[in-house]
Short mmCIF file of C-alpha atoms in Angstrom, two decimals:
data_model
loop_
_atom_site.label_atom_id
_atom_site.label_comp_id
_atom_site.label_asym_id
_atom_site.label_seq_id
_atom_site.Cartn_x
_atom_site.Cartn_y
_atom_site.Cartn_z
CA UNK A 1494 -85.65 25.72 -99.77
CA UNK A 1495 -84.24 22.27 -100.56
CA UNK A 1496 -81.42 22.33 -103.04
CA UNK A 1497 -79.74 19.03 -103.89
CA UNK A 1498 -76.15 18.75 -105.17
CA UNK A 1499 -76.01 17.69 -108.87
CA UNK A 1500 -74.99 14.06 -108.98
CA UNK A 1501 -76.04 13.39 -105.30
CA UNK A 1502 -79.74 12.64 -105.36
CA UNK A 1503 -80.40 15.14 -108.04
CA UNK A 1504 -83.00 14.39 -110.69
CA UNK A 1505 -83.71 16.96 -113.37
CA UNK A 1506 -85.76 19.02 -113.69
CA UNK A 1507 -86.26 19.15 -109.87
CA UNK A 1508 -83.08 20.94 -108.61
CA UNK A 1509 -84.31 23.16 -105.82
CA UNK A 1510 -87.64 23.83 -104.14
CA UNK A 1511 -89.74 23.89 -101.01
CA UNK A 1512 -93.05 24.80 -99.43
CA UNK A 1513 -94.31 28.27 -98.36
CA UNK A 1514 -97.62 29.06 -96.52
CA UNK A 1515 -99.58 32.11 -97.75
CA UNK A 1516 -102.84 33.51 -96.56
CA UNK A 1517 -103.76 35.91 -99.41
CA UNK A 1518 -107.37 36.34 -98.19
CA UNK A 1519 -106.36 38.06 -94.99
CA UNK A 1520 -104.12 40.68 -96.60
CA UNK A 1521 -104.11 43.02 -99.59
CA UNK A 1522 -100.35 43.60 -99.92
CA UNK A 1523 -97.64 41.21 -100.96
CA UNK A 1524 -93.86 41.86 -100.81
CA UNK A 1525 -91.50 39.58 -102.74
CA UNK A 1526 -87.72 39.55 -102.17
CA UNK A 1527 -84.88 37.88 -104.08
CA UNK A 1528 -81.73 38.00 -101.99
CA UNK A 1529 -78.16 36.69 -101.99
CA UNK A 1530 -76.82 34.96 -98.88
CA UNK A 1531 -75.63 37.21 -96.06
CA UNK A 1532 -72.36 38.89 -96.92
CA UNK A 1533 -72.74 38.14 -100.65
CA UNK A 1534 -73.94 39.67 -103.85
CA UNK A 1535 -75.02 38.49 -107.21
CA UNK A 1536 -72.92 39.83 -110.07
CA UNK A 1537 -74.35 40.05 -113.67
CA UNK A 1538 -72.30 40.73 -116.73
CA UNK A 1539 -73.48 40.29 -120.32
CA UNK A 1540 -75.25 41.58 -123.37
CA UNK A 1541 -78.76 40.32 -122.68
CA UNK A 1542 -81.70 41.04 -120.43
CA UNK A 1543 -81.95 39.36 -117.02
CA UNK A 1544 -85.12 38.03 -115.42
CA UNK A 1545 -85.79 37.20 -111.75
CA UNK A 1546 -88.80 34.84 -111.60
CA UNK A 1547 -90.68 33.15 -108.80
CA UNK A 1548 -93.63 30.82 -109.11
CA UNK A 1549 -95.54 28.87 -106.38
CA UNK A 1550 -98.61 26.65 -106.93
CA UNK A 1551 -101.28 24.99 -104.80
CA UNK A 1552 -104.05 22.64 -106.00
CA UNK A 1553 -107.38 24.51 -106.19
CA UNK A 1554 -109.28 23.06 -109.10
CA UNK A 1555 -112.95 22.13 -109.02
CA UNK A 1556 -114.87 20.83 -107.18
CA UNK A 1557 -114.89 23.11 -104.18
CA UNK A 1558 -112.98 26.15 -105.67
CA UNK A 1559 -116.11 28.08 -106.68
CA UNK A 1560 -115.89 31.16 -108.93
CA UNK A 1561 -113.02 31.73 -111.25
CA UNK A 1562 -110.35 33.78 -109.35
CA UNK A 1563 -107.40 35.42 -111.13
CA UNK A 1564 -105.78 38.80 -111.12
CA UNK A 1565 -102.72 40.22 -112.85
CA UNK A 1566 -100.72 43.23 -111.64
CA UNK A 1567 -98.61 44.78 -114.38
CA UNK A 1568 -95.08 45.93 -113.87
CA UNK A 1569 -96.11 49.59 -114.34
CA UNK A 1570 -97.87 49.28 -110.88
CA UNK A 1571 -94.68 48.58 -108.93
CA UNK A 1572 -91.03 49.45 -108.97
CA UNK A 1573 -88.46 47.03 -107.56
CA UNK A 1574 -86.10 48.30 -104.84
CA UNK A 1575 -82.51 47.19 -105.50
CA UNK A 1576 -79.68 47.11 -102.88
CA UNK A 1577 -76.10 46.47 -103.67
CA UNK A 1578 -72.73 47.99 -104.47
CA UNK A 1579 -73.21 48.46 -108.22
CA UNK A 1580 -76.91 48.70 -109.21
CA UNK A 1581 -76.92 51.74 -111.48
CA UNK A 1582 -76.70 49.55 -114.60
CA UNK A 1583 -79.92 47.67 -113.78
CA UNK A 1584 -82.59 49.15 -116.12
CA UNK A 1585 -86.02 48.02 -115.00
CA UNK A 1586 -88.50 46.98 -117.77
CA UNK A 1587 -91.98 47.52 -116.41
CA UNK A 1588 -93.65 46.25 -119.64
CA UNK A 1589 -92.04 42.74 -119.21
CA UNK A 1590 -92.61 42.51 -115.46
CA UNK A 1591 -95.75 41.38 -113.58
CA UNK A 1592 -97.30 39.57 -110.69
CA UNK A 1593 -100.27 37.14 -111.20
CA UNK A 1594 -102.33 35.67 -108.40
CA UNK A 1595 -104.94 32.91 -108.70
CA UNK A 1596 -105.97 30.23 -111.14
CA UNK A 1597 -105.37 30.60 -114.83
CA UNK A 1598 -108.32 29.64 -117.12
CA UNK A 1599 -108.35 25.89 -117.52
CA UNK A 1600 -105.77 25.20 -114.82
CA UNK A 1601 -106.32 23.07 -111.69
CA UNK A 1602 -103.78 25.00 -109.55
CA UNK A 1603 -103.68 28.44 -108.05
CA UNK A 1604 -100.40 30.26 -108.29
CA UNK A 1605 -98.34 33.33 -107.30
CA UNK A 1606 -96.15 34.03 -110.24
CA UNK A 1607 -93.96 37.02 -110.71
CA UNK A 1608 -91.23 38.30 -112.95
CA UNK A 1609 -88.96 41.30 -112.76
CA UNK A 1610 -86.81 42.10 -115.87
CA UNK A 1611 -83.75 44.25 -116.20
CA UNK A 1612 -82.76 45.09 -119.80
CA UNK A 1613 -79.35 44.41 -121.25
CA UNK A 1614 -76.56 44.98 -121.71
CA UNK A 1615 -75.61 44.80 -118.09
CA UNK A 1616 -72.02 45.52 -117.13
CA UNK A 1617 -70.82 43.96 -113.89
CA UNK A 1618 -73.88 44.94 -111.87
CA UNK A 1619 -73.96 43.73 -108.27
CA UNK A 1620 -76.90 43.48 -106.00
CA UNK A 1621 -77.58 41.86 -102.55
CA UNK A 1622 -81.42 42.09 -102.72
CA UNK A 1623 -84.25 43.00 -105.06
CA UNK A 1624 -87.71 43.46 -103.52
CA UNK A 1625 -91.04 44.66 -104.90
CA UNK A 1626 -94.47 45.17 -103.32
CA UNK A 1627 -97.90 45.00 -104.89
CA UNK A 1628 -101.44 45.62 -103.75
CA UNK A 1629 -104.20 43.14 -104.73
CA UNK A 1630 -107.84 42.34 -104.24
CA UNK A 1631 -107.97 39.92 -101.27
CA UNK A 1632 -111.62 39.05 -101.92
CA UNK A 1633 -110.54 37.52 -105.27
CA UNK A 1634 -108.11 35.06 -103.80
CA UNK A 1635 -108.21 31.50 -102.39
CA UNK A 1636 -109.49 31.76 -98.76
CA UNK A 1637 -107.44 30.71 -95.75
CA UNK A 1638 -103.81 29.66 -95.25
CA UNK A 1639 -102.58 27.55 -98.16
CA UNK A 1640 -99.28 25.61 -98.56
CA UNK A 1641 -97.81 26.44 -101.93
CA UNK A 1642 -95.11 24.45 -103.62
CA UNK A 1643 -92.19 26.42 -105.36
CA UNK A 1644 -89.19 25.08 -107.16
CA UNK A 1645 -87.15 25.07 -110.37
CA UNK A 1646 -89.64 22.67 -111.97
CA UNK A 1647 -91.66 25.94 -112.20
CA UNK A 1648 -90.20 29.42 -112.72
CA UNK A 1649 -87.88 30.03 -109.79
CA UNK A 1650 -84.53 31.51 -110.71
CA UNK A 1651 -82.51 34.38 -112.09
CA UNK A 1652 -81.58 33.91 -115.76
CA UNK A 1653 -80.57 35.56 -118.96
CA UNK A 1654 -82.01 35.04 -122.40
CA UNK A 1655 -81.59 31.57 -123.87
CA UNK A 1656 -80.40 31.00 -127.44
CA UNK A 1657 -83.73 29.30 -128.22
CA UNK A 1658 -85.61 32.35 -127.10
CA UNK A 1659 -83.35 34.70 -129.13
CA UNK A 1660 -83.89 32.58 -132.17
CA UNK A 1661 -87.64 32.61 -131.63
CA UNK A 1662 -87.68 36.43 -131.25
CA UNK A 1663 -85.56 36.80 -134.42
CA UNK A 1664 -87.70 34.34 -136.34
CA UNK A 1665 -86.34 30.79 -136.53
CA UNK A 1666 -85.61 29.52 -140.04
CA UNK A 1667 -84.44 32.83 -141.50
CA UNK A 1668 -81.24 31.13 -142.66
CA UNK A 1669 -78.42 33.61 -142.57
CA UNK A 1670 -80.00 35.80 -139.89
CA UNK A 1671 -80.34 32.79 -137.54
CA UNK A 1672 -76.78 31.60 -138.21
CA UNK A 1673 -75.44 35.11 -137.48
CA UNK A 1674 -77.42 35.18 -134.23
CA UNK A 1675 -76.01 31.79 -133.13
CA UNK A 1676 -72.52 33.00 -133.98
CA UNK A 1677 -73.01 36.20 -131.87
CA UNK A 1678 -74.77 34.67 -128.85
CA UNK A 1679 -72.67 34.97 -125.76
CA UNK A 1680 -75.27 35.09 -122.99
CA UNK A 1681 -75.06 36.66 -119.47
CA UNK A 1682 -72.64 35.47 -116.80
CA UNK A 1683 -73.92 35.20 -113.18
CA UNK A 1684 -71.59 34.97 -110.17
CA UNK A 1685 -72.22 34.75 -106.44
CA UNK A 1686 -69.43 36.93 -104.88
CA UNK A 1687 -68.53 38.17 -101.44
CA UNK A 1688 -69.26 41.80 -100.80
CA UNK A 1689 -66.08 43.82 -101.74
CA UNK A 1690 -64.60 40.87 -103.62
CA UNK A 1691 -62.82 41.75 -106.83
CA UNK A 1692 -63.78 39.29 -109.64
CA UNK A 1693 -62.00 39.20 -112.95
CA UNK A 1694 -64.45 38.61 -115.74
CA UNK A 1695 -62.94 36.50 -118.48
CA UNK A 1696 -62.84 38.19 -121.88
CA UNK A 1697 -65.45 36.73 -124.20
CA UNK A 1698 -65.57 37.15 -127.99
CA UNK A 1699 -66.83 35.31 -131.07
CA UNK A 1700 -64.52 33.84 -133.64
CA UNK A 1701 -65.84 32.76 -136.96
CA UNK A 1702 -64.51 30.22 -139.37
CA UNK A 1703 -63.29 31.53 -142.67
CA UNK A 1704 -64.86 28.51 -144.51
CA UNK A 1705 -68.42 29.06 -145.77
CA UNK A 1706 -69.12 25.36 -145.32
CA UNK A 1707 -68.93 25.81 -141.54
CA UNK A 1708 -71.56 28.43 -141.71
CA UNK A 1709 -73.85 25.96 -143.42
CA UNK A 1710 -73.74 23.30 -140.78
CA UNK A 1711 -70.50 21.34 -141.60
CA UNK A 1712 -68.81 20.11 -138.45
CA UNK A 1713 -65.43 21.37 -137.28
CA UNK A 1714 -62.63 18.83 -137.08
CA UNK A 1715 -59.68 18.97 -134.66
CA UNK A 1716 -58.50 22.28 -136.07
CA UNK A 1717 -59.94 25.15 -138.05
CA UNK A 1718 -59.03 28.56 -139.56
CA UNK A 1719 -60.50 31.77 -138.24
CA UNK A 1720 -60.64 35.28 -139.74
CA UNK A 1721 -57.68 37.39 -138.75
CA UNK A 1722 -59.78 40.58 -138.49
CA UNK A 1723 -62.05 39.06 -135.87
CA UNK A 1724 -59.05 38.22 -133.66
CA UNK A 1725 -57.65 41.71 -134.04
CA UNK A 1726 -61.04 43.27 -133.29
CA UNK A 1727 -61.32 41.24 -130.12
CA UNK A 1728 -58.08 42.69 -128.88
CA UNK A 1729 -56.05 39.49 -128.99
CA UNK A 1730 -52.40 39.72 -129.79
CA UNK A 1731 -51.32 38.76 -133.35
CA UNK A 1732 -47.60 38.71 -132.86
CA UNK A 1733 -45.76 35.40 -133.14
CA UNK A 1734 -46.02 33.25 -130.00
CA UNK A 1735 -47.62 36.02 -127.96
CA UNK A 1736 -50.52 33.75 -126.98
CA UNK A 1737 -48.28 31.00 -125.65
CA UNK A 1738 -49.34 29.82 -122.09
CA UNK A 1739 -52.68 31.68 -122.36
CA UNK A 1740 -55.75 29.76 -121.31
CA UNK A 1741 -58.58 29.87 -123.85
CA UNK A 1742 -61.86 28.01 -123.57
CA UNK A 1743 -64.09 27.18 -126.53
CA UNK A 1744 -67.77 26.40 -126.70
CA UNK A 1745 -70.73 26.38 -129.01
CA UNK A 1746 -72.44 29.76 -129.26
CA UNK A 1747 -75.09 28.64 -126.73
CA UNK A 1748 -72.38 27.80 -124.12
CA UNK A 1749 -72.70 24.03 -124.49
CA UNK A 1750 -69.79 21.59 -125.09
CA UNK A 1751 -67.34 23.83 -123.25
CA UNK A 1752 -63.76 22.60 -123.55
CA UNK A 1753 -60.44 23.98 -122.53
CA UNK A 1754 -57.47 23.66 -120.20
#
């Protein structure tokens, strides 16, 4: 793959990608692996589901492509094999996982597109590799070796749920329900760690303004009041001066506009 450093020849949305040659017509089995660098693991911690996705495309539109070719393998037909030091908390969701091969109806490119989903919450899971194998109909594929393009301009990453998706699932525009979801959204935290490394996960919690106007869209100024009960429920100390010298970071519920020490 070719991954540029942000700020050094990096132009969104193209962050990382490359080419891969596949000859699907000469085989009927495909293995896909998502792995951390040697000696490392990926650590996941958070309340939401996590998805590993890979998508690669090659031009194959008419003329010359012939009959429509597409096949979908549901997640109930395969089970990912997970290796790592703490994988017990990764709950596979077969209904939300899949592999698709071929050209979608109306598209001019053939693809290999897959997703594996693990349901949340996920508590400090660690894995070095996730792999899954599927069987497919080789007669219903693009013939001969083909050079596919993959990259993060497609679906190639490991990610948690986004706030936008959570709002869509909850029903955007439901007023109070949407505001409560925004206030509660923390998201998942992903870390690349060395095998055996002890990583301290920063405590995360939601604090809510006591003023109703802030819940209705009014902007915060350079200070605000928060509900005492929420601080107490989060386990923070309430005694005078007990939080002196502590480092606390603040952000919007979606993780944007992070600020702190």
